[in-house]
Short mmCIF file of C-alpha atoms and ligand atoms in Angstrom, two decimals:
data_model
loop_
_atom_site.label_atom_id
_atom_site.label_comp_id
_atom_site.label_asym_id
_atom_site.label_seq_id
_atom_site.Cartn_x
_atom_site.Cartn_y
_atom_site.Cartn_z
CA MET A 1 31.17 -13.04 16.38
CA PRO A 2 31.80 -10.96 13.21
CA VAL A 3 29.64 -7.89 12.75
CA GLU A 4 27.81 -7.93 9.41
CA GLU A 5 28.11 -4.61 7.58
CA ARG A 6 24.35 -4.38 7.23
CA VAL A 7 21.23 -2.80 8.71
CA PHE A 8 18.98 -5.42 10.29
CA ILE A 9 15.18 -5.04 10.08
CA ALA A 10 12.76 -7.12 12.16
CA GLY A 11 9.52 -7.67 10.23
CA ALA A 12 8.57 -7.79 6.55
CA GLY A 13 5.29 -5.88 6.84
CA PRO A 14 4.65 -2.68 4.86
CA VAL A 15 6.85 -0.66 7.23
CA GLY A 16 9.82 -3.06 7.31
CA LEU A 17 9.84 -3.48 3.54
CA ALA A 18 9.41 0.26 2.85
CA ALA A 19 12.39 0.86 5.16
CA ALA A 20 14.38 -1.83 3.33
CA ALA A 21 13.50 -0.39 -0.07
CA ASN A 22 14.61 3.13 0.87
CA LEU A 23 17.90 1.90 2.37
CA VAL A 24 18.67 -0.30 -0.63
CA ARG A 25 17.84 2.63 -2.92
CA HIS A 26 20.64 4.51 -1.17
CA GLY A 27 23.05 1.56 -1.51
CA VAL A 28 22.79 0.38 2.13
CA PRO A 29 22.96 -3.44 2.60
CA VAL A 30 19.92 -4.76 4.50
CA THR A 31 18.85 -8.06 6.04
CA VAL A 32 15.16 -8.45 6.94
CA PHE A 33 14.27 -11.11 9.52
CA GLU A 34 10.62 -12.16 9.20
CA ALA A 35 9.00 -14.43 11.81
CA GLY A 36 6.47 -15.86 9.34
CA ALA A 37 7.24 -18.49 6.72
CA ALA A 38 6.04 -16.07 4.01
CA LEU A 39 4.69 -12.52 3.66
CA ASN A 40 1.48 -11.87 5.60
CA GLU A 41 -1.59 -11.98 3.30
CA GLU A 42 -4.24 -10.97 5.89
CA SER A 43 -6.88 -8.40 4.98
CA ARG A 44 -5.82 -5.34 7.00
CA ALA A 45 -5.09 -1.76 5.95
CA SER A 46 -6.65 -0.70 2.67
CA THR A 47 -6.11 3.05 2.48
CA PHE A 48 -3.06 4.86 1.13
CA HIS A 49 -3.02 8.63 1.65
CA PRO A 50 -1.62 11.12 -0.91
CA PRO A 51 1.78 11.80 0.71
CA THR A 52 2.31 8.06 1.29
CA LEU A 53 1.81 7.55 -2.45
CA ASP A 54 4.31 10.35 -3.12
CA MET A 55 6.84 8.48 -0.95
CA LEU A 56 6.09 5.09 -2.49
CA ASP A 57 6.60 6.71 -5.88
CA GLU A 58 10.22 7.41 -4.89
CA LEU A 59 10.55 3.64 -4.26
CA GLY A 60 8.99 2.81 -7.64
CA ALA A 61 6.03 1.20 -5.88
CA ALA A 62 3.22 3.74 -6.38
CA ALA A 63 2.43 3.02 -10.05
CA PRO A 64 2.08 -0.79 -9.66
CA LEU A 65 0.05 -0.29 -6.48
CA ILE A 66 -2.27 2.20 -8.17
CA ALA A 67 -2.67 -0.22 -11.10
CA GLN A 68 -3.99 -2.86 -8.65
CA GLY A 69 -6.10 -0.50 -6.53
CA LEU A 70 -9.05 1.81 -6.72
CA ILE A 71 -8.68 5.59 -6.86
CA ALA A 72 -10.97 7.45 -4.45
CA PRO A 73 -10.93 11.16 -5.45
CA ARG A 74 -13.59 12.06 -2.84
CA PHE A 75 -14.82 11.02 0.56
CA GLN A 76 -18.06 11.71 2.30
CA TYR A 77 -19.72 12.07 5.69
CA ARG A 78 -23.37 11.11 6.07
CA MET A 79 -26.01 10.73 8.74
CA ARG A 80 -29.22 8.73 8.46
CA GLU A 81 -30.89 11.77 6.87
CA GLY A 82 -28.36 11.90 4.03
CA VAL A 83 -25.03 13.48 3.05
CA ILE A 84 -23.54 16.02 5.50
CA ALA A 85 -20.42 16.91 3.52
CA ASP A 86 -18.40 15.78 0.54
CA PHE A 87 -14.66 16.48 0.21
CA ASP A 88 -12.69 16.36 -3.05
CA PHE A 89 -8.91 15.86 -2.93
CA ALA A 90 -8.65 18.10 -6.01
CA GLY A 91 -8.61 20.89 -3.37
CA ILE A 92 -5.04 19.90 -2.40
CA ALA A 93 -3.74 19.13 -5.90
CA GLY A 94 -0.97 21.70 -5.41
CA ALA A 95 0.35 19.88 -2.33
CA THR A 96 0.75 16.33 -3.66
CA ARG A 97 1.41 14.43 -6.87
CA HIS A 98 -1.42 12.04 -5.90
CA PRO A 99 -4.54 14.09 -5.01
CA PHE A 100 -6.65 11.06 -4.06
CA ARG A 101 -6.85 8.20 -1.59
CA LEU A 102 -5.87 4.84 -2.99
CA GLN A 103 -7.98 1.93 -1.81
CA SER A 104 -5.84 -1.21 -2.03
CA GLU A 105 -4.92 -4.01 0.36
CA GLN A 106 -1.60 -3.68 2.17
CA PHE A 107 -0.47 -7.17 1.09
CA LYS A 108 -0.32 -5.87 -2.49
CA LEU A 109 2.28 -3.31 -1.37
CA THR A 110 4.41 -5.86 0.49
CA ARG A 111 4.36 -8.16 -2.57
CA ILE A 112 5.38 -5.29 -4.88
CA LEU A 113 8.20 -4.16 -2.59
CA HIS A 114 9.44 -7.70 -1.99
CA GLU A 115 9.47 -8.59 -5.70
CA ALA A 116 11.48 -5.45 -6.52
CA LEU A 117 13.89 -5.92 -3.60
CA ALA A 118 14.52 -9.57 -4.45
CA GLN A 119 16.38 -8.35 -7.59
CA LYS A 120 18.82 -6.21 -5.58
CA PRO A 121 22.21 -7.51 -4.40
CA GLU A 122 22.06 -5.35 -1.22
CA PHE A 123 18.86 -7.09 -0.06
CA ARG A 124 18.49 -10.33 1.89
CA ILE A 125 15.44 -11.72 3.66
CA GLU A 126 15.30 -14.64 6.06
CA PHE A 127 11.83 -16.07 6.66
CA GLY A 128 10.99 -18.19 9.72
CA SER A 129 13.37 -16.00 11.75
CA ARG A 130 11.85 -14.27 14.77
CA VAL A 131 13.99 -11.63 16.46
CA ALA A 132 13.62 -12.76 20.07
CA GLU A 133 16.29 -10.78 21.96
CA VAL A 134 18.30 -7.64 21.33
CA GLU A 135 21.54 -6.49 22.93
CA GLN A 136 23.90 -3.75 21.82
CA ASP A 137 27.20 -2.02 22.40
CA GLY A 138 28.66 1.16 20.96
CA ALA A 139 29.45 -0.41 17.58
CA ALA A 140 26.81 -3.06 16.85
CA VAL A 141 23.42 -4.58 17.61
CA HIS A 142 23.29 -8.29 18.50
CA VAL A 143 20.05 -10.15 17.85
CA THR A 144 19.05 -13.63 18.93
CA LEU A 145 16.91 -15.30 16.28
CA ASP A 146 14.37 -17.98 17.04
CA ARG A 147 14.08 -20.33 14.07
CA ASN A 148 11.47 -22.96 14.87
CA GLY A 149 12.96 -23.59 18.29
CA SER A 150 16.65 -23.36 17.39
CA THR A 151 18.46 -20.11 18.12
CA GLU A 152 21.14 -18.16 16.33
CA ARG A 153 22.96 -14.97 17.32
CA ARG A 154 23.79 -12.38 14.66
CA SER A 155 25.33 -8.93 14.78
CA GLY A 156 24.69 -5.96 12.49
CA ARG A 157 25.36 -2.22 12.66
CA TRP A 158 21.80 -0.97 13.24
CA LEU A 159 18.37 -2.51 13.91
CA ILE A 160 14.90 -1.29 12.90
CA GLY A 161 12.10 -2.94 14.87
CA ALA A 162 9.20 -3.02 12.39
CA ASP A 163 7.80 -6.16 13.96
CA GLY A 164 4.23 -5.01 14.53
CA ALA A 165 1.95 -4.34 17.49
CA ARG A 166 3.36 -7.07 19.73
CA SER A 167 6.94 -6.08 18.90
CA ASP A 168 9.60 -8.31 20.46
CA VAL A 169 12.15 -5.61 19.68
CA ARG A 170 10.19 -3.08 21.76
CA ARG A 171 9.96 -5.56 24.65
CA ALA A 172 13.64 -6.51 24.39
CA LEU A 173 14.61 -2.81 24.44
CA GLY A 174 12.46 -2.30 27.55
CA VAL A 175 10.43 0.52 25.96
CA GLU A 176 7.06 1.22 27.59
CA PHE A 177 4.02 1.21 25.25
CA ALA A 178 1.87 3.82 26.96
CA GLY A 179 -1.80 4.39 26.14
CA PHE A 180 -5.08 2.56 26.33
CA THR A 181 -7.32 -0.02 24.67
CA TRP A 182 -10.86 0.96 23.63
CA PRO A 183 -13.56 -1.11 25.38
CA GLU A 184 -15.37 -1.76 22.10
CA ARG A 185 -13.92 -4.01 19.38
CA PHE A 186 -14.33 -3.40 15.66
CA LEU A 187 -15.94 -5.76 13.19
CA VAL A 188 -15.22 -5.57 9.45
CA VAL A 189 -17.69 -7.28 7.14
CA SER A 190 -16.29 -7.71 3.61
CA THR A 191 -18.91 -8.15 0.91
CA PRO A 192 -19.10 -7.77 -2.89
CA PHE A 193 -22.66 -6.37 -2.48
CA ASP A 194 -23.28 -3.41 -4.83
CA PHE A 195 -24.02 -0.55 -2.41
CA TYR A 196 -24.09 1.96 -5.28
CA SER A 197 -27.33 0.38 -6.50
CA VAL A 198 -29.16 1.11 -3.24
CA VAL A 199 -27.46 4.16 -1.61
CA THR A 200 -27.95 7.45 -3.47
CA ASP A 201 -24.86 9.62 -4.12
CA LEU A 202 -22.54 7.13 -2.41
CA VAL A 203 -18.76 7.48 -2.89
CA SER A 204 -16.12 4.82 -2.30
CA VAL A 205 -15.03 6.20 1.12
CA THR A 206 -18.08 7.01 3.21
CA TYR A 207 -18.41 7.57 6.97
CA ILE A 208 -21.87 7.35 8.56
CA ALA A 209 -22.17 9.19 11.90
CA ALA A 210 -24.65 7.93 14.53
CA PRO A 211 -24.57 7.80 18.33
CA VAL A 212 -24.43 3.99 18.61
CA ARG A 213 -24.44 2.31 15.22
CA TRP A 214 -21.94 4.52 13.41
CA HIS A 215 -20.05 2.71 10.68
CA PHE A 216 -18.09 3.27 7.52
CA LEU A 217 -18.01 1.89 4.02
CA LEU A 218 -14.74 1.49 2.13
CA GLU A 219 -14.60 0.14 -1.38
CA ILE A 220 -11.59 -1.88 -2.52
CA PRO A 221 -11.34 -3.60 -5.91
CA GLY A 222 -14.29 -6.03 -6.17
CA MET A 223 -15.32 -5.65 -2.53
CA TRP A 224 -16.71 -3.33 0.13
CA ARG A 225 -15.44 -3.35 3.70
CA VAL A 226 -18.08 -2.23 6.20
CA MET A 227 -16.74 -1.48 9.66
CA PHE A 228 -18.83 -1.39 12.85
CA PRO A 229 -18.04 -0.82 16.53
CA LEU A 230 -19.07 -3.70 18.83
CA ALA A 231 -20.29 -3.40 22.39
CA GLU A 232 -18.25 -5.25 25.04
CA ALA A 233 -21.20 -7.49 25.89
CA VAL A 234 -21.18 -9.18 22.45
CA SER A 235 -19.15 -12.42 22.53
CA ASP A 236 -16.59 -13.15 19.79
CA GLU A 237 -18.67 -16.14 18.70
CA GLU A 238 -21.84 -14.07 18.34
CA ALA A 239 -19.97 -11.19 16.66
CA THR A 240 -18.61 -13.42 13.89
CA SER A 241 -21.92 -15.22 13.23
CA ARG A 242 -23.87 -14.65 10.01
CA ALA A 243 -26.98 -13.67 11.98
CA PHE A 244 -25.11 -10.90 13.78
CA ALA A 245 -23.61 -9.55 10.54
CA ASP A 246 -27.12 -9.59 9.02
CA SER A 247 -28.47 -7.53 11.93
CA LEU A 248 -25.73 -4.92 11.44
CA MET A 249 -26.07 -4.85 7.66
CA ALA A 250 -29.83 -4.32 7.97
CA GLY A 251 -28.95 -0.99 9.61
CA VAL A 252 -26.85 -0.03 6.57
CA VAL A 253 -29.32 -1.16 3.89
CA PRO A 254 -32.80 -1.84 5.29
CA GLY A 255 -34.16 -5.12 3.94
CA ILE A 256 -30.80 -6.32 2.58
CA MET A 257 -31.01 -10.05 1.75
CA ASN A 258 -29.10 -12.76 -0.11
CA TYR A 259 -25.81 -10.90 -0.16
CA GLU A 260 -22.46 -12.64 0.02
CA ILE A 261 -20.10 -12.18 2.98
CA ALA A 262 -16.53 -12.87 1.81
CA HIS A 263 -15.13 -12.69 5.34
CA THR A 264 -15.44 -10.97 8.70
CA THR A 265 -12.57 -9.62 10.80
CA LEU A 266 -12.91 -8.86 14.50
CA TYR A 267 -10.21 -6.94 16.31
CA LYS A 268 -9.31 -4.93 19.38
CA VAL A 269 -8.38 -1.28 18.97
CA HIS A 270 -5.61 0.49 20.87
CA GLN A 271 -4.20 3.99 21.16
CA ARG A 272 -0.59 3.54 22.24
CA VAL A 273 2.71 5.29 21.61
CA ALA A 274 6.15 3.94 22.59
CA LYS A 275 7.94 6.12 25.15
CA SER A 276 10.93 6.30 22.82
CA PHE A 277 11.40 5.47 19.14
CA ARG A 278 15.18 5.08 19.57
CA VAL A 279 17.40 3.18 22.00
CA GLY A 280 21.04 3.51 20.92
CA ARG A 281 21.51 1.66 17.64
CA ALA A 282 17.94 0.29 17.61
CA PHE A 283 14.79 2.06 16.37
CA LEU A 284 11.06 1.36 16.44
CA ALA A 285 8.78 2.10 13.48
CA GLY A 286 5.19 1.44 12.44
CA ASP A 287 2.89 -0.57 14.71
CA ALA A 288 5.88 -1.46 16.90
CA ALA A 289 6.09 2.27 17.76
CA HIS A 290 2.43 3.35 17.73
CA LEU A 291 -1.14 2.08 17.40
CA ASN A 292 -4.33 3.99 16.75
CA ASN A 293 -7.93 3.28 15.82
CA PRO A 294 -8.53 2.80 12.08
CA LEU A 295 -10.74 5.89 11.59
CA GLY A 296 -8.92 7.91 8.99
CA GLY A 297 -6.57 5.08 7.96
CA MET A 298 -3.48 6.51 9.64
CA GLY A 299 -1.78 3.40 11.13
CA MET A 300 0.04 1.92 8.17
CA ASN A 301 0.42 5.32 6.53
CA GLY A 302 2.07 6.80 9.63
CA GLY A 303 4.31 3.72 9.79
CA ILE A 304 5.48 4.22 6.20
CA HIS A 305 6.15 7.89 7.03
CA ASP A 306 8.29 6.69 9.98
CA ALA A 307 10.18 4.29 7.71
CA MET A 308 10.98 6.97 5.14
CA ASN A 309 12.02 9.56 7.74
CA LEU A 310 14.29 7.13 9.60
CA THR A 311 15.93 5.49 6.59
CA ALA A 312 16.72 8.79 4.85
CA ARG A 313 18.72 9.72 7.99
CA LEU A 314 20.24 6.28 8.46
CA ALA A 315 21.38 6.15 4.83
CA GLY A 316 23.00 9.59 5.27
CA VAL A 317 24.87 8.41 8.37
CA TRP A 318 25.84 5.13 6.66
CA ASN A 319 27.18 6.94 3.60
CA GLY A 320 28.93 9.57 5.70
CA SER A 321 26.96 12.55 4.41
CA THR A 322 25.04 13.15 7.68
CA PRO A 323 26.36 13.39 11.25
CA GLY A 324 25.22 10.64 13.67
CA GLN A 325 23.28 13.13 15.84
CA ASP A 326 20.82 13.50 12.97
CA LEU A 327 19.30 10.17 14.02
CA ASP A 328 17.90 11.80 17.18
CA HIS A 329 15.61 13.91 14.98
CA TYR A 330 13.77 10.72 14.04
CA ASP A 331 12.47 10.25 17.58
CA ARG A 332 11.82 13.97 18.02
CA GLN A 333 9.87 14.37 14.77
CA ARG A 334 7.98 11.12 14.43
CA ARG A 335 7.08 10.60 18.09
CA LEU A 336 5.78 14.12 18.48
CA ILE A 337 3.85 13.91 15.22
CA THR A 338 2.32 10.64 16.31
CA LEU A 339 1.16 12.19 19.56
CA GLU A 340 0.09 15.57 18.13
CA HIS A 341 -1.52 14.42 14.88
CA ILE A 342 -2.09 10.70 14.44
CA GLU A 343 -3.38 9.92 17.92
CA THR A 344 -5.34 13.20 18.22
CA GLN A 345 -6.88 13.05 14.74
CA SER A 346 -7.87 9.37 14.95
CA ILE A 347 -9.52 9.89 18.36
CA GLN A 348 -11.28 13.01 17.01
CA ASN A 349 -12.49 11.05 13.97
CA LYS A 350 -13.97 8.39 16.25
CA ARG A 351 -15.67 10.97 18.50
CA ASN A 352 -17.14 12.72 15.44
CA LEU A 353 -18.66 9.53 14.10
CA GLU A 354 -20.13 8.81 17.54
CA CYS A 355 -21.76 12.29 17.38
CA ALA A 356 -20.02 13.16 20.66
CA ASN A 357 -20.03 16.81 19.55
CA PRO A 358 -23.63 17.87 18.78
CA ASP A 359 -22.33 20.64 16.50
CA PHE A 360 -20.23 18.22 14.43
CA ALA A 361 -22.56 18.07 11.40
CA ALA A 362 -23.00 21.86 11.23
CA GLU A 363 -19.24 22.46 11.62
CA LEU A 364 -18.41 19.89 8.95
CA ARG A 365 -20.88 21.50 6.52
CA GLN A 366 -19.27 24.91 7.12
CA THR A 367 -15.80 23.42 6.60
CA ALA A 368 -16.82 21.85 3.30
CA ALA A 369 -18.46 25.08 2.14
CA ASP A 370 -15.42 27.30 2.87
CA PRO A 371 -12.54 26.71 0.37
CA GLN A 372 -9.75 27.68 2.81
CA ARG A 373 -11.15 25.66 5.75
CA GLY A 374 -11.89 22.77 3.40
CA ARG A 375 -8.31 22.82 2.14
CA ASP A 376 -6.87 22.90 5.68
CA TYR A 377 -9.12 20.00 6.63
CA LEU A 378 -7.96 17.96 3.61
CA LEU A 379 -4.32 18.68 4.44
CA ARG A 380 -4.95 17.33 7.97
CA VAL A 381 -6.86 14.18 7.09
CA SER A 382 -4.49 13.31 4.25
CA MET A 383 -1.59 13.59 6.76
CA ILE A 384 0.22 16.29 4.74
CA ALA A 385 -0.12 18.73 7.66
CA SER A 386 1.60 16.24 10.00
CA LEU A 387 4.56 15.88 7.62
CA ARG A 388 4.87 19.67 7.28
CA ARG A 389 4.85 20.00 11.06
CA ALA A 390 7.55 17.31 11.36
CA ALA A 391 9.72 19.23 8.89
CA GLU A 392 9.24 22.42 10.97
CA LEU A 393 10.50 20.60 14.07
CA GLY A 394 13.88 20.17 12.36
C1 FAD B 1 -8.48 -5.04 10.21
C2 FAD B 1 -7.46 -3.94 10.14
C3 FAD B 1 -7.69 -2.87 9.29
C4 FAD B 1 -6.74 -1.86 9.20
N1 FAD B 1 -6.99 -0.82 8.34
C5 FAD B 1 -6.06 0.17 8.20
C6 FAD B 1 -6.22 1.21 7.22
O1 FAD B 1 -7.21 1.25 6.47
N2 FAD B 1 -5.23 2.14 7.10
C7 FAD B 1 -4.09 2.08 7.88
O2 FAD B 1 -3.21 2.96 7.70
N3 FAD B 1 -3.90 1.12 8.80
C8 FAD B 1 -4.85 0.14 8.97
N4 FAD B 1 -4.64 -0.88 9.85
C9 FAD B 1 -3.39 -0.94 10.57
C10 FAD B 1 -2.32 -1.53 9.68
O3 FAD B 1 -2.67 -2.82 9.23
C11 FAD B 1 -1.00 -1.55 10.43
O4 FAD B 1 -0.76 -0.23 10.90
C12 FAD B 1 0.14 -2.03 9.55
O5 FAD B 1 0.04 -3.39 9.24
C13 FAD B 1 1.47 -1.79 10.26
O6 FAD B 1 2.52 -2.28 9.49
P1 FAD B 1 3.84 -2.80 10.19
O7 FAD B 1 4.74 -3.18 9.05
O8 FAD B 1 4.29 -1.84 11.21
O9 FAD B 1 3.39 -4.10 11.02
P2 FAD B 1 2.78 -5.46 10.51
O10 FAD B 1 2.00 -5.27 9.26
O11 FAD B 1 2.11 -6.06 11.68
O12 FAD B 1 4.07 -6.32 10.11
C14 FAD B 1 4.92 -6.83 11.10
C15 FAD B 1 5.68 -8.01 10.51
O13 FAD B 1 6.64 -8.43 11.48
C16 FAD B 1 6.60 -9.84 11.62
N5 FAD B 1 7.07 -10.10 12.99
C17 FAD B 1 6.40 -10.03 14.14
N6 FAD B 1 7.21 -10.26 15.19
C18 FAD B 1 8.45 -10.47 14.67
C19 FAD B 1 9.73 -10.70 15.23
N7 FAD B 1 9.89 -10.75 16.56
N8 FAD B 1 10.80 -10.89 14.42
C20 FAD B 1 10.66 -10.82 13.05
N9 FAD B 1 9.45 -10.60 12.46
C21 FAD B 1 8.37 -10.38 13.25
C22 FAD B 1 5.16 -10.21 11.37
O14 FAD B 1 5.04 -11.56 10.96
C23 FAD B 1 4.78 -9.22 10.25
O15 FAD B 1 5.09 -9.74 8.98
C24 FAD B 1 -5.56 -1.91 9.99
C25 FAD B 1 -5.34 -2.99 10.84
C26 FAD B 1 -6.27 -3.99 10.93
C27 FAD B 1 -6.01 -5.15 11.87
#
C-alpha cells in the first residue's frame, strides 16, 4: 500500500484541529479522521486560559473566538458568608497578550478552526471514519478505518491520537491509562437566570467553597453553567430530574423559582495520565493522553498546549529543520507537566472547594492581599507557570 506523505490525526475535537491548524500553518499536509458524521456540538469546556489564547492567536483563531465569547477579567472565591478573595488577571498583564479568561463553548473553536482549515490545500478531513487499529514500522503508521462497518487500511508518516477520553489509538498502542475515577459525578445545570440581580458583587467566574454542597458558577454568552458534585447514592434518573436541580439551585439562590433550565449534563470525572505520550511514530494528545476534574478548566487547555508543543516539533522534523530526537521532548515535557501541574492543581482546586484544608480561606485571603503571591497564584491557575516549567525541562 502506498504511504501518503501526510500526518494523520485521529479526532476533530479542539485538540485534533488545533494540531492540524499548526501543522498546516507550517506547510505540513494533514488528514484528520473523525469518527462522527460532523463536528461535535456538545456543551463541554467553556474556559480558555490566557496562554491558550496566545497560542490560538498564532493560528488566527483567538480574535473570532473572543468575538463570540465573554471576557472574564476577574475570578472569585466565596463561602456562604460572602467573598473570600477576588483575583484580577491584570496582575499578569506582562506575561500574556490576553490577561483574562475567555468564557466560550469549545464547539465555537472547532467550527472556527475547521472553517479556516477547509480553505487550505494541505488539509483534508474524512468524517464517519473511526481509527480502529494502528500498526507501524520504521517509516510509516498504518491505520485501519472503520466506516460504518466497512474497513479501509491507510498509511501515513505520523499519527496523532487526539481521539478523546476513550481513545482507540491509545488502546491500539497498548498504552496504560493510569489513575483513578472520583466516586462522585458532576452535574452541570445551564440556565439563563440572571444571578447578578440576586448575588451581590458576583463576577462571571465564581467558586463557592463548602464542605458538601460546594459549586461553581460560570457565565458564558447568554447562559450560566452551575456545576455541583453529586453523591454516589443519587441515581442518574434522579440527578437529571427538574426537582433535583431545583433542590440544588435553592442552595445557590434561596427561594429561586420560575427559572429556565436550558439543559443539564451529568458526567463522571477521572484523573488519569497515559504512561507514555509517544510510541514510535504515534503520539497521544489531549483527553486521549490525560483527564482531570474540571476545577480550573485545565483539560481542553492542557490538550491545546500538547497540540502546539507536539506539532511545532513535528513540523520542524517534517521540514528538516529539527532532528528527529526532538520529538522525545514532547513526551518528557508534556507528560511531566501534566503530572506536576495539571493533575496536582486540579486535585488541589477540588480539595480547596471541599474545604479539606481548614486554613484555605485565610491562606487565599493572604495570597490575594500580597501582590507577589497573588501574581504567582495567577501564573499557576492560568497555566503560564506550567508552560514555563515545560520550557525549562528542555
Ligand atoms: C461537561 C464538561 C465540561 C468541561 N469543561 C471544561 C472546561 O471548562 N475547561 C477545560 O479545559 N476542559 C473542560 N472539559 C474537558 C474538555 O471538554 C476536554 O478536555 C476536551 O474536549 C478535550 O478535547 P480533545 O480534542 O482531546 O477530545 P474530544 O473533544 O473528546 O474530541 C475527540 C474527537 O475524536 C473523535 N473520535 C473519537 N474516537 C475516534 C476514533 N477512534 N477515530 C477518529 N475519531 C475519533 C470524537 O468524535 C471527537 O470529535 C469539560 C468536559 C466536559 C464533559
